[in-house]
Amino acid sequence: MRLGEMQDWPLRVTRLVDHAEREHADGEIVTAWADGSITRTTWGTVARDARKMAQALERLGIKPGDRIATLAMNHEHHLIAWYGAVGMGGILHTINPRLFDDQLEYIANHAEDRVLLYDRAFTPIVERMKPKWKTIEQYICFDPAEDETGFREWIDAEDGNYEWVDGDERAPLGLCYTSGTTGNPKGVLYEHRSTMLHTLAQLSPDIMGLSKQAVVLPIVPMFHANAWGVPWAGAATGAKLVLSADYRPERMCQLFRDEKVTHSAGVPTVWLTMIEHVERTGETFPDLKQVTIGGSAAPRAMIRWLRDRGVAVGHAWGMTETSPIGTCGAPPSGWDQMGDEEQVEYIARQGRVPFGVELRIVDDEDNVLPRDGKSSGRLQCRGPWVIKRYFKAEEDAADADGWFDTGDVAVLHPDGTMQITDRSKDVIKSGGEWISSIELENAAVGHPAVAEAAAIGIPHPKWDERPLLCVVRANGNDVSEAEIRDHLRKHVASWWMPDAIEFVDELPHTATGKLSKLQLREQFRDYRFSNAEEMVGRD
Ligand code: AMP
């Protein structure tokens, strides 16, 4: 076959850091460390340090394709480690320190990690797990105590005179395990090419609005779905990057102000704590222009709160299996003619796909359903940064046409927006119809006295399942069940009304900050509605 006559330029992510070094050598990277100190570096220095680290790994005998793990929050050393590990052809395995011990044991052994770079704050985890981790030969601390040596000394023993390892653009570069609500966690093996294409898509103004003008503070850990790609996209755009090892809202607000942060991203729980803090202290973030919320559904009340303070909200959906960006909400044409509520409704959906992601919904018999804004079905996706097969699995996770079943249930609207109605495991199946737990929760947190809410299905003799709503009251108020019911009635269909509301002090969360419905269902395993028969259709 005759090829075209353009240049061969394999899509390797080392080109990102080379670009950053050439074009944004002075581009600033700020780190707010866990001990409260601030350090500053530049893309030029990060690129040089990453080459030193690549040399240091080779000196340890690490070979291309070997797994190099990190157990760390966001900071400049972690950033250097990302580029250093992949630059010598290694596979960067970002471990989530919030996982349970048996999960930590499983994933490091399954990945066959050879080196572990870790934060001093996680020393207790490392000491506890060392006897169980069978393949890790070297432990290097990113931020050792003053009288100890660690990452800095390790890389500074090298001269940085190093050429990145070249190779196929389809070669693997990263490994991230899904939190795994059931069974063992599963590894997603990213490629240079998939990461580069994801990065290029991320540069679209409709995704996070990143540019050379932007100052971006991702409140997404670098161990969770690649910090939504920000450390890669930052190198491409030359945006000022603010990394923080500490997510307390007071620290975030201080950084927003001192570093003049314009863009940020995080899961709803992060914004929830931020909102509570700002409401209590009256803090402001005068430079913040755009916030991306994803990982769980962004409640309308949260979108409104940010918009009222002049911050544009992009609502993103994605998964570890989709690198992670699948969709993001940004204003469509005709935005200015839309009313305020219409705009909020638009953003409350999970947004549109960037070029490179295809979505469809199917029913239980795998029939493709129309994009009519009404049909709800299992969401499937495909594209060059969507998983084909889990690491070391025997079979593909996607079907022969590339469709990967996300485990989410969604509606596709004629205007191209996608709306998640639930996780397929979480929908409440009442009398053959589906109740969206997300919509119920969203409606509940729209009440100012509700801090957080979770809806689960409880077995019911007549309806199969009926909703139980668990509510955390905001700041010790004493809002009553009747008041919450009055509020809900205005927002959800009468047959969606929960059969019971239970007030709880806190709700369980997963290692990535999402509501853990699994744990909640476990907690309420023996729960039964009183007089279930009489309560049928009460509302
Ligand atoms: P993870 O791989 O841990 O990032 O989890 C991916 C899952 O998070 C998805 O399959 C969804 O169930 C959920 N998710 C991510 N973003 C959103 C969103 N914007 N709204 C609702 N659910 C979301």
Coordinates of C-alpha atoms and ligand atoms in Angstrom, one line a residue:
M1 CA 0.0 0.0 0.0
R2 CA 1.3 3.4 -0.9
L3 CA 1.6 5.7 2.1
G4 CA 1.2 9.4 2.2
E5 CA 4.3 11.6 2.3
M6 CA 4.1 13.3 5.6
Q7 CA 6.5 12.8 8.5
D8 CA 6.5 9.9 10.8
W9 CA 6.1 11.4 14.3
P10 CA 5.1 8.7 16.8
L11 CA 2.6 10.0 19.4
R12 CA 4.9 9.4 22.4
V13 CA 4.2 11.5 25.5
T14 CA 7.8 12.5 25.9
R15 CA 7.0 14.9 23.1
L16 CA 4.8 16.7 25.5
V17 CA 7.6 17.4 28.0
D18 CA 10.0 18.2 25.1
H19 CA 7.5 20.7 23.9
A20 CA 7.1 22.2 27.3
E21 CA 10.8 22.5 27.7
R22 CA 11.3 24.2 24.3
E23 CA 8.2 26.4 24.3
H24 CA 7.3 27.1 28.0
A25 CA 10.7 26.5 29.7
D26 CA 9.8 29.3 32.2
G27 CA 6.2 28.0 32.7
E28 CA 5.6 27.8 36.4
I29 CA 4.7 24.8 38.5
V30 CA 3.8 25.6 42.1
T31 CA 3.7 22.9 44.8
A32 CA 1.8 23.4 48.1
W33 CA 3.4 20.6 50.3
A34 CA 1.6 18.8 53.0
D35 CA 3.8 20.6 55.7
G36 CA 2.5 24.0 54.5
S37 CA 5.6 25.0 52.5
I38 CA 5.5 26.2 48.9
T39 CA 8.1 25.4 46.2
R40 CA 8.2 26.7 42.6
T41 CA 9.8 25.1 39.6
T42 CA 9.5 25.4 35.8
W43 CA 8.8 23.1 32.9
G44 CA 12.4 23.5 31.9
T45 CA 13.6 22.2 35.2
V46 CA 11.0 19.4 35.4
A47 CA 12.1 18.2 31.9
R48 CA 15.7 18.1 33.1
D49 CA 14.9 16.4 36.4
A50 CA 12.7 13.8 34.5
R51 CA 15.7 12.9 32.4
K52 CA 17.8 12.5 35.5
M53 CA 15.2 10.2 37.0
A54 CA 15.1 8.1 33.8
Q55 CA 18.9 7.7 34.2
A56 CA 18.5 6.8 37.8
L57 CA 15.9 4.1 37.0
E58 CA 18.2 2.6 34.4
R59 CA 21.0 2.6 37.0
L60 CA 18.7 0.5 39.2
G61 CA 18.3 -2.0 36.3
I62 CA 14.8 -1.0 35.4
K63 CA 13.9 -1.9 31.8
P64 CA 11.3 -0.6 29.4
G65 CA 8.0 -2.2 30.1
D66 CA 8.8 -2.5 33.9
R67 CA 6.2 -1.1 36.3
I68 CA 7.3 1.9 38.4
A69 CA 4.7 2.7 41.1
T70 CA 3.9 5.9 43.0
L71 CA 2.0 6.3 46.2
A72 CA 1.7 10.0 46.4
M73 CA -0.4 13.2 46.4
N74 CA 0.1 16.0 43.8
H75 CA 3.5 17.7 43.8
E76 CA 6.4 18.6 41.6
H77 CA 8.3 15.4 42.4
H78 CA 5.4 13.3 41.4
L79 CA 5.1 15.2 38.2
I80 CA 8.9 14.6 37.5
A81 CA 8.3 10.9 38.3
W82 CA 5.5 10.7 35.7
Y83 CA 7.7 12.0 32.9
G84 CA 10.8 10.2 34.1
A85 CA 9.2 6.8 34.4
V86 CA 7.5 6.9 31.0
G87 CA 10.6 8.6 29.4
M88 CA 12.7 5.5 30.0
G89 CA 10.0 3.3 28.5
G90 CA 8.6 2.3 31.9
I91 CA 5.0 1.9 32.9
L92 CA 3.9 4.4 35.6
H93 CA 1.5 2.8 38.1
T94 CA -0.2 5.3 40.2
I95 CA -1.5 3.7 43.4
N96 CA -4.4 5.1 45.3
P97 CA -3.3 5.3 49.0
R98 CA -6.9 5.3 50.2
L99 CA -7.4 1.7 49.1
F100 CA -7.8 -1.1 51.7
D101 CA -4.7 -3.2 52.6
D102 CA -5.9 -6.2 50.7
Q103 CA -6.5 -4.1 47.6
L104 CA -3.1 -2.5 48.0
E105 CA -1.5 -5.9 48.3
Y106 CA -3.3 -7.3 45.3
I107 CA -2.6 -4.4 42.9
A108 CA 1.1 -4.0 43.5
N109 CA 1.6 -7.7 43.2
H110 CA -0.6 -8.0 40.2
A111 CA 1.2 -5.1 38.5
E112 CA 4.6 -6.6 39.5
D113 CA 5.8 -3.2 40.5
R114 CA 9.6 -3.0 40.8
V115 CA 10.1 0.4 42.3
L116 CA 7.8 2.4 44.6
L117 CA 8.1 6.2 45.0
Y118 CA 6.1 7.4 48.0
D119 CA 5.2 10.4 50.2
R120 CA 6.5 10.4 53.7
A121 CA 2.9 10.8 54.9
F122 CA 2.3 7.3 53.6
T123 CA 5.3 5.7 55.4
P124 CA 2.9 3.8 57.7
I125 CA 1.2 2.2 54.6
V126 CA 4.6 1.3 53.1
E127 CA 5.9 -0.2 56.4
R128 CA 2.7 -2.2 56.8
M129 CA 2.6 -3.5 53.2
K130 CA 6.3 -4.2 52.6
P131 CA 6.2 -7.8 53.8
K132 CA 3.2 -8.4 51.5
W133 CA 4.5 -6.7 48.4
K134 CA 6.5 -9.4 46.6
T135 CA 8.0 -7.7 43.6
I136 CA 9.1 -4.2 44.9
E137 CA 12.9 -4.0 45.1
Q138 CA 13.3 -0.3 45.7
Y139 CA 11.5 2.2 48.0
I140 CA 12.2 5.8 47.4
C141 CA 10.7 8.6 49.5
F142 CA 9.6 11.7 47.6
D143 CA 10.0 14.1 50.6
P144 CA 12.1 12.5 53.3
A145 CA 12.8 14.0 56.7
E146 CA 15.6 16.5 56.8
D147 CA 18.2 14.0 58.0
E148 CA 17.4 11.4 55.4
T149 CA 17.9 11.1 51.7
G150 CA 15.3 10.4 49.1
F151 CA 14.1 11.3 45.6
R152 CA 16.1 14.5 45.2
E153 CA 19.4 13.0 46.1
W154 CA 18.6 9.9 44.0
I155 CA 18.1 11.9 40.8
D156 CA 20.7 14.5 41.5
A157 CA 23.4 11.8 41.3
E158 CA 22.7 11.8 37.5
D159 CA 23.7 14.4 35.0
G160 CA 20.5 14.6 32.9
N161 CA 22.3 13.9 29.7
Y162 CA 19.8 11.5 28.4
E163 CA 17.7 10.7 25.3
W164 CA 14.2 9.4 25.9
V165 CA 13.7 5.8 25.0
D166 CA 11.9 5.7 21.6
G167 CA 9.4 3.0 20.7
D168 CA 6.1 2.2 19.2
E169 CA 3.3 4.8 19.9
R170 CA 1.1 1.9 20.9
A171 CA 3.5 0.9 23.7
P172 CA 2.1 1.0 27.2
L173 CA 3.0 3.9 29.5
G174 CA 0.6 3.9 32.5
L175 CA -1.4 1.6 34.7
C176 CA -4.3 2.6 36.9
Y177 CA -6.5 0.2 38.8
T178 CA -10.2 0.8 39.2
S179 CA -11.4 1.0 42.8
G180 CA -13.3 -2.2 42.3
T181 CA -16.5 -2.2 44.2
T182 CA -16.8 -5.9 43.7
G183 CA -14.1 -8.5 43.1
N184 CA -10.5 -7.6 42.7
P185 CA -9.5 -4.2 41.3
K186 CA -8.8 -4.2 37.5
G187 CA -5.9 -2.6 35.8
V188 CA -6.3 -0.2 32.9
L189 CA -3.1 -0.1 30.7
Y190 CA -2.8 3.3 28.9
E191 CA -0.6 3.7 25.8
H192 CA 1.5 6.6 24.6
R193 CA -0.9 7.1 21.6
S194 CA -4.1 6.9 23.7
T195 CA -2.7 9.4 26.1
M196 CA -1.5 11.8 23.4
L197 CA -4.9 11.7 21.6
H198 CA -6.7 12.2 24.9
T199 CA -4.4 15.2 25.6
L200 CA -5.1 16.7 22.1
A201 CA -8.8 16.3 22.7
Q202 CA -8.5 17.9 26.1
L203 CA -7.1 21.1 24.5
S204 CA -10.4 21.8 22.9
P205 CA -12.0 24.9 24.5
D206 CA -15.1 22.9 25.2
I207 CA -13.3 20.6 27.6
M208 CA -11.5 22.4 30.5
G209 CA -10.8 25.7 28.9
L210 CA -7.0 25.3 29.4
S211 CA -4.6 27.6 27.7
K212 CA -1.3 29.4 28.2
Q213 CA -3.2 32.1 30.1
A214 CA -4.7 29.6 32.5
V215 CA -3.6 29.0 36.1
V216 CA -4.9 25.5 36.9
L217 CA -5.2 23.8 40.2
P218 CA -6.5 20.2 39.8
I219 CA -8.1 19.1 43.1
V220 CA -8.0 15.6 41.6
P221 CA -5.2 13.4 42.8
M222 CA -2.6 12.2 40.3
F223 CA -3.4 8.7 41.4
H224 CA -7.1 9.0 40.3
A225 CA -7.6 8.6 36.6
N226 CA -4.4 10.6 35.8
A227 CA -5.6 13.7 37.5
W228 CA -8.1 13.9 34.6
G229 CA -5.1 14.4 32.2
V230 CA -4.2 17.8 33.6
P231 CA -0.4 17.0 34.1
W232 CA -0.2 16.0 30.4
A233 CA -2.4 18.8 29.0
G234 CA -0.5 21.3 31.2
A235 CA 2.7 20.5 29.4
A236 CA 1.0 21.0 26.0
T237 CA -0.5 24.3 26.8
G238 CA 2.1 25.9 29.1
A239 CA -0.6 26.7 31.7
K240 CA 0.7 27.5 35.1
L241 CA 0.2 24.4 37.2
V242 CA -0.6 24.6 40.9
L243 CA -0.3 21.2 42.6
S244 CA -1.4 20.6 46.2
A245 CA -0.7 17.7 48.4
D246 CA -3.4 19.0 50.8
Y247 CA -7.0 19.4 49.8
R248 CA -8.4 21.1 52.9
P249 CA -10.7 23.9 51.7
E250 CA -8.8 26.6 53.6
R251 CA -5.6 25.6 51.8
M252 CA -7.4 25.5 48.4
C253 CA -8.9 28.9 49.0
Q254 CA -5.5 30.3 50.0
L255 CA -4.0 28.9 46.8
F256 CA -6.9 30.1 44.7
R257 CA -6.2 33.6 46.0
D258 CA -2.4 33.7 46.2
E259 CA -1.6 32.0 42.9
K260 CA -4.5 33.6 41.1
V261 CA -6.0 30.3 40.0
T262 CA -8.3 30.6 37.0
H263 CA -9.2 26.9 36.4
S264 CA -9.9 24.0 38.8
A265 CA -11.4 20.6 38.7
G266 CA -12.6 18.1 41.3
V267 CA -15.3 15.7 42.3
P268 CA -18.5 17.0 43.9
T269 CA -17.4 16.1 47.5
V270 CA -14.5 18.5 47.1
W271 CA -16.8 21.3 46.1
L272 CA -19.2 20.4 48.8
T273 CA -16.6 21.0 51.5
M274 CA -15.4 24.1 49.7
I275 CA -18.9 25.6 49.6
E276 CA -19.4 24.9 53.3
H277 CA -16.1 26.5 54.1
V278 CA -16.8 29.6 52.0
E279 CA -20.3 30.0 53.4
R280 CA -18.8 29.9 56.9
T281 CA -15.8 32.1 56.3
G282 CA -16.8 34.4 53.5
E283 CA -13.6 33.6 51.6
T284 CA -13.5 34.6 47.9
F285 CA -11.7 33.5 44.8
P286 CA -11.6 36.5 42.6
D287 CA -9.7 35.0 39.7
L288 CA -11.5 31.7 39.4
K289 CA -13.2 31.5 36.0
Q290 CA -14.0 27.9 35.3
V291 CA -14.5 24.7 37.3
T292 CA -14.8 21.2 36.0
I293 CA -16.9 18.8 38.1
G294 CA -16.9 15.1 37.4
G295 CA -16.5 11.7 38.9
S296 CA -20.0 11.8 40.3
A297 CA -23.1 13.8 39.3
A298 CA -22.8 17.5 40.0
P299 CA -26.0 18.6 41.8
R300 CA -27.8 21.6 40.4
A301 CA -27.5 23.4 43.7
M302 CA -23.7 23.2 43.4
I303 CA -23.7 24.4 39.8
R304 CA -25.9 27.3 40.8
W305 CA -23.7 28.2 43.7
L306 CA -20.6 28.5 41.6
R307 CA -22.4 30.3 38.8
D308 CA -23.7 32.8 41.3
R309 CA -20.1 33.6 42.1
G310 CA -19.2 34.1 38.4
V311 CA -17.6 30.7 37.9
A312 CA -18.5 28.8 34.7
V313 CA -19.1 25.1 35.4
G314 CA -18.2 22.2 33.1
H315 CA -19.8 18.9 34.1
A316 CA -17.6 16.0 32.9
W317 CA -18.2 12.3 32.8
G318 CA -15.6 9.7 32.5
M319 CA -14.0 6.6 33.9
T320 CA -10.5 5.2 34.6
E321 CA -11.4 3.0 31.6
T322 CA -11.8 6.1 29.4
S323 CA -8.5 7.8 30.3
P324 CA -10.8 9.4 31.8
I325 CA -12.5 12.1 29.7
G326 CA -15.7 10.8 28.0
T327 CA -17.9 13.9 27.9
C328 CA -17.8 17.5 29.2
G329 CA -20.5 20.2 29.3
A330 CA -19.7 23.5 27.7
P331 CA -22.0 26.2 26.4
P332 CA -23.6 25.4 23.0
S333 CA -24.6 27.9 20.3
G334 CA -27.5 30.0 21.5
W335 CA -26.2 29.9 25.1
D336 CA -26.8 33.6 25.6
Q337 CA -30.4 33.3 24.6
M338 CA -31.0 30.6 27.1
G339 CA -32.5 31.5 30.5
D340 CA -30.7 31.0 33.7
E341 CA -32.6 27.9 34.7
E342 CA -32.2 26.5 31.2
Q343 CA -28.5 26.9 31.4
V344 CA -28.3 25.2 34.8
E345 CA -30.4 22.3 33.3
Y346 CA -28.0 22.0 30.4
I347 CA -24.9 21.9 32.7
A348 CA -26.6 19.4 35.1
R349 CA -26.4 16.9 32.2
Q350 CA -23.0 15.3 31.7
G351 CA -22.1 17.2 28.5
R352 CA -21.1 16.3 25.0
V353 CA -18.4 14.0 23.7
P354 CA -15.2 15.5 22.3
F355 CA -14.1 14.3 18.9
G356 CA -12.7 10.8 19.5
V357 CA -15.4 9.4 21.8
E358 CA -18.5 7.6 20.5
L359 CA -21.5 6.9 22.7
R360 CA -24.6 4.8 22.4
I361 CA -27.3 3.4 24.7
V362 CA -28.7 -0.2 24.5
D363 CA -31.5 -2.1 26.2
D364 CA -31.2 -5.4 28.0
E365 CA -31.3 -7.3 24.7
D366 CA -28.5 -5.1 23.4
N367 CA -30.8 -3.2 20.9
V368 CA -29.5 0.3 20.2
L369 CA -31.9 2.8 21.6
P370 CA -32.8 6.2 20.0
R371 CA -31.1 9.5 21.0
D372 CA -34.5 10.9 21.8
G373 CA -34.0 12.4 25.3
K374 CA -36.4 9.9 26.7
S375 CA -35.0 6.3 26.2
S376 CA -32.8 5.2 29.0
G377 CA -30.3 2.4 28.6
R378 CA -26.9 1.0 29.3
L379 CA -24.2 3.4 28.2
Q380 CA -21.5 2.1 25.9
C381 CA -18.6 3.9 24.4
R382 CA -15.7 3.4 22.1
G383 CA -12.7 5.4 20.9
P384 CA -8.9 5.4 20.8
W385 CA -8.6 6.2 24.6
V386 CA -11.3 3.7 25.7
I387 CA -10.2 0.4 27.2
K388 CA -10.1 -2.7 25.0
R389 CA -8.9 -5.3 27.7
Y390 CA -8.0 -5.1 31.4
F391 CA -4.4 -5.7 32.3
K392 CA -3.5 -9.4 32.2
A393 CA -7.2 -10.3 31.4
E394 CA -7.9 -13.3 29.2
E395 CA -10.7 -11.7 27.3
D396 CA -11.5 -8.3 25.9
A397 CA -13.7 -5.9 28.0
A398 CA -15.0 -4.3 24.8
D399 CA -17.1 -6.2 22.2
A400 CA -15.8 -7.0 18.7
D401 CA -16.9 -3.6 17.4
G402 CA -15.1 -1.9 20.2
W403 CA -18.2 -1.0 22.4
F404 CA -17.3 -1.0 26.1
D405 CA -20.2 -1.3 28.5
T406 CA -19.6 1.5 31.1
G407 CA -22.0 0.1 33.8
D408 CA -23.8 3.4 33.7
V409 CA -27.4 4.0 32.7
A410 CA -27.9 7.1 30.5
V411 CA -30.2 9.1 28.2
L412 CA -28.8 10.6 25.0
H413 CA -30.5 13.9 24.0
P414 CA -31.1 15.0 20.5
D415 CA -28.8 18.1 21.1
G416 CA -25.8 15.7 21.7
T417 CA -25.8 15.9 25.5
M418 CA -25.6 12.8 27.6
Q419 CA -27.3 12.4 30.9
I420 CA -26.3 9.8 33.4
T421 CA -29.4 8.5 35.3
D422 CA -27.5 6.0 37.4
R423 CA -25.0 3.3 37.8
S424 CA -26.7 0.1 36.5
K425 CA -26.1 -1.4 40.0
D426 CA -27.7 1.6 41.7
V427 CA -30.9 2.2 39.9
I428 CA -33.9 1.5 42.0
K429 CA -36.2 -0.9 40.3
S430 CA -39.8 -0.2 41.3
G431 CA -42.6 -2.1 39.7
G432 CA -40.7 -2.7 36.5
E433 CA -39.8 1.0 36.2
W434 CA -36.5 2.7 37.1
I435 CA -36.0 5.4 39.7
S436 CA -32.8 7.3 39.3
S437 CA -31.0 7.4 42.6
I438 CA -28.9 10.3 41.3
E439 CA -32.0 12.4 40.6
L440 CA -33.4 11.8 44.0
E441 CA -30.1 12.7 45.7
N442 CA -29.8 15.8 43.5
A443 CA -33.2 16.9 44.5
A444 CA -32.5 16.3 48.2
V445 CA -29.3 18.3 48.3
G446 CA -31.1 21.1 46.6
H447 CA -32.6 21.7 50.1
P448 CA -30.3 24.1 51.9
A449 CA -30.4 22.1 55.2
V450 CA -29.2 18.9 53.5
A451 CA -25.4 18.4 53.3
E452 CA -25.4 15.1 51.5
A453 CA -27.9 12.4 50.5
A454 CA -27.9 8.9 49.2
A455 CA -30.8 6.9 47.8
I456 CA -30.8 3.1 47.7
G457 CA -33.3 0.5 46.8
I458 CA -34.7 -1.6 49.6
P459 CA -36.5 -4.9 48.8
H460 CA -40.3 -4.5 48.8
P461 CA -42.9 -7.2 48.7
K462 CA -45.0 -5.6 46.1
W463 CA -42.8 -3.2 44.1
D464 CA -39.6 -5.3 44.1
E465 CA -37.7 -2.3 45.4
R466 CA -38.6 1.1 46.9
P467 CA -36.2 4.0 47.6
L468 CA -34.8 4.7 51.0
L469 CA -33.2 8.2 51.3
C470 CA -30.3 8.7 53.7
V471 CA -29.7 12.3 54.6
V472 CA -26.8 14.1 56.4
R473 CA -28.0 17.3 57.8
A474 CA -25.9 20.4 57.2
N475 CA -24.1 22.0 60.2
G476 CA -26.3 20.5 62.9
N477 CA -29.6 21.9 61.8
D478 CA -32.8 19.9 62.7
V479 CA -34.6 19.8 59.4
S480 CA -37.5 17.3 59.6
E481 CA -38.5 14.5 57.4
A482 CA -41.7 16.3 56.5
E483 CA -39.8 19.4 55.3
I484 CA -37.6 17.3 53.1
R485 CA -40.7 15.5 51.7
D486 CA -42.3 18.9 50.9
H487 CA -39.2 19.9 49.1
L488 CA -38.8 16.6 47.1
R489 CA -42.4 16.7 46.0
K490 CA -41.6 19.8 44.0
H491 CA -38.8 18.1 42.1
V492 CA -39.5 14.4 41.5
A493 CA -42.5 12.3 40.3
S494 CA -44.8 11.2 43.1
W495 CA -44.0 7.5 42.7
W496 CA -40.3 8.4 43.1
M497 CA -40.9 9.7 46.6
P498 CA -38.7 7.7 49.1
D499 CA -40.7 5.3 51.3
A500 CA -38.5 6.3 54.2
I501 CA -35.9 9.0 55.1
E502 CA -33.2 8.2 57.6
F503 CA -31.0 10.8 59.1
V504 CA -27.4 9.7 59.4
D505 CA -24.2 11.4 60.7
E506 CA -22.2 10.5 57.7
L507 CA -22.3 8.5 54.5
P508 CA -19.7 6.0 53.4
H509 CA -17.4 7.0 50.6
T510 CA -15.1 5.0 48.3
A511 CA -11.3 5.5 47.9
T512 CA -12.0 8.0 45.2
G513 CA -14.5 10.1 47.2
K514 CA -17.7 8.8 45.7
L515 CA -20.7 7.7 47.7
S516 CA -20.2 4.0 48.4
K517 CA -23.6 2.6 47.7
L518 CA -22.2 -0.9 48.2
Q519 CA -21.3 -0.1 51.8
L520 CA -24.5 1.7 52.4
R521 CA -26.5 -1.2 51.1
E522 CA -24.5 -3.4 53.4
Q523 CA -25.3 -1.1 56.3
F524 CA -29.0 -1.2 55.5
R525 CA -29.0 -4.9 54.5
D526 CA -31.7 -5.9 57.0
Y527 CA -33.7 -2.7 56.7
R528 CA -37.4 -3.1 56.0
F529 CA -40.0 -0.4 55.5
S530 CA -42.5 -0.6 58.4
N531 CA -45.9 -1.7 57.1
A532 CA -44.5 -2.1 53.6
E533 CA -47.9 -3.2 52.2
E534 CA -49.8 -0.2 53.6
M535 CA -47.2 2.3 52.5
V536 CA -47.5 1.3 48.8
G537 CA -48.5 4.3 46.8
R538 CA -48.7 6.5 49.9
D539 CA -47.4 9.4 48.0
Ligands
AMP1 P1 -13.8 6.0 38.1 O1 -13.3 5.0 37.1 O2 -13.5 5.7 39.5 O3 -13.5 7.4 37.8 O4 -15.4 5.9 38.1 C1 -16.1 6.0 36.9 C2 -17.6 6.2 37.2 O5 -17.9 7.4 37.9 C3 -18.5 6.2 36.0 O6 -18.7 5.0 35.4 C4 -19.8 6.9 36.6 O7 -20.6 5.9 37.2 C5 -19.2 7.8 37.6 N1 -19.2 9.2 37.1 C6 -18.1 9.8 36.6 N2 -18.5 11.1 36.3 C7 -19.8 11.2 36.5 C8 -20.7 12.3 36.4 N3 -20.4 13.5 35.9 N4 -22.0 12.0 36.8 C9 -22.4 10.8 37.3 N5 -21.5 9.8 37.4 C10 -20.2 10.0 37.0

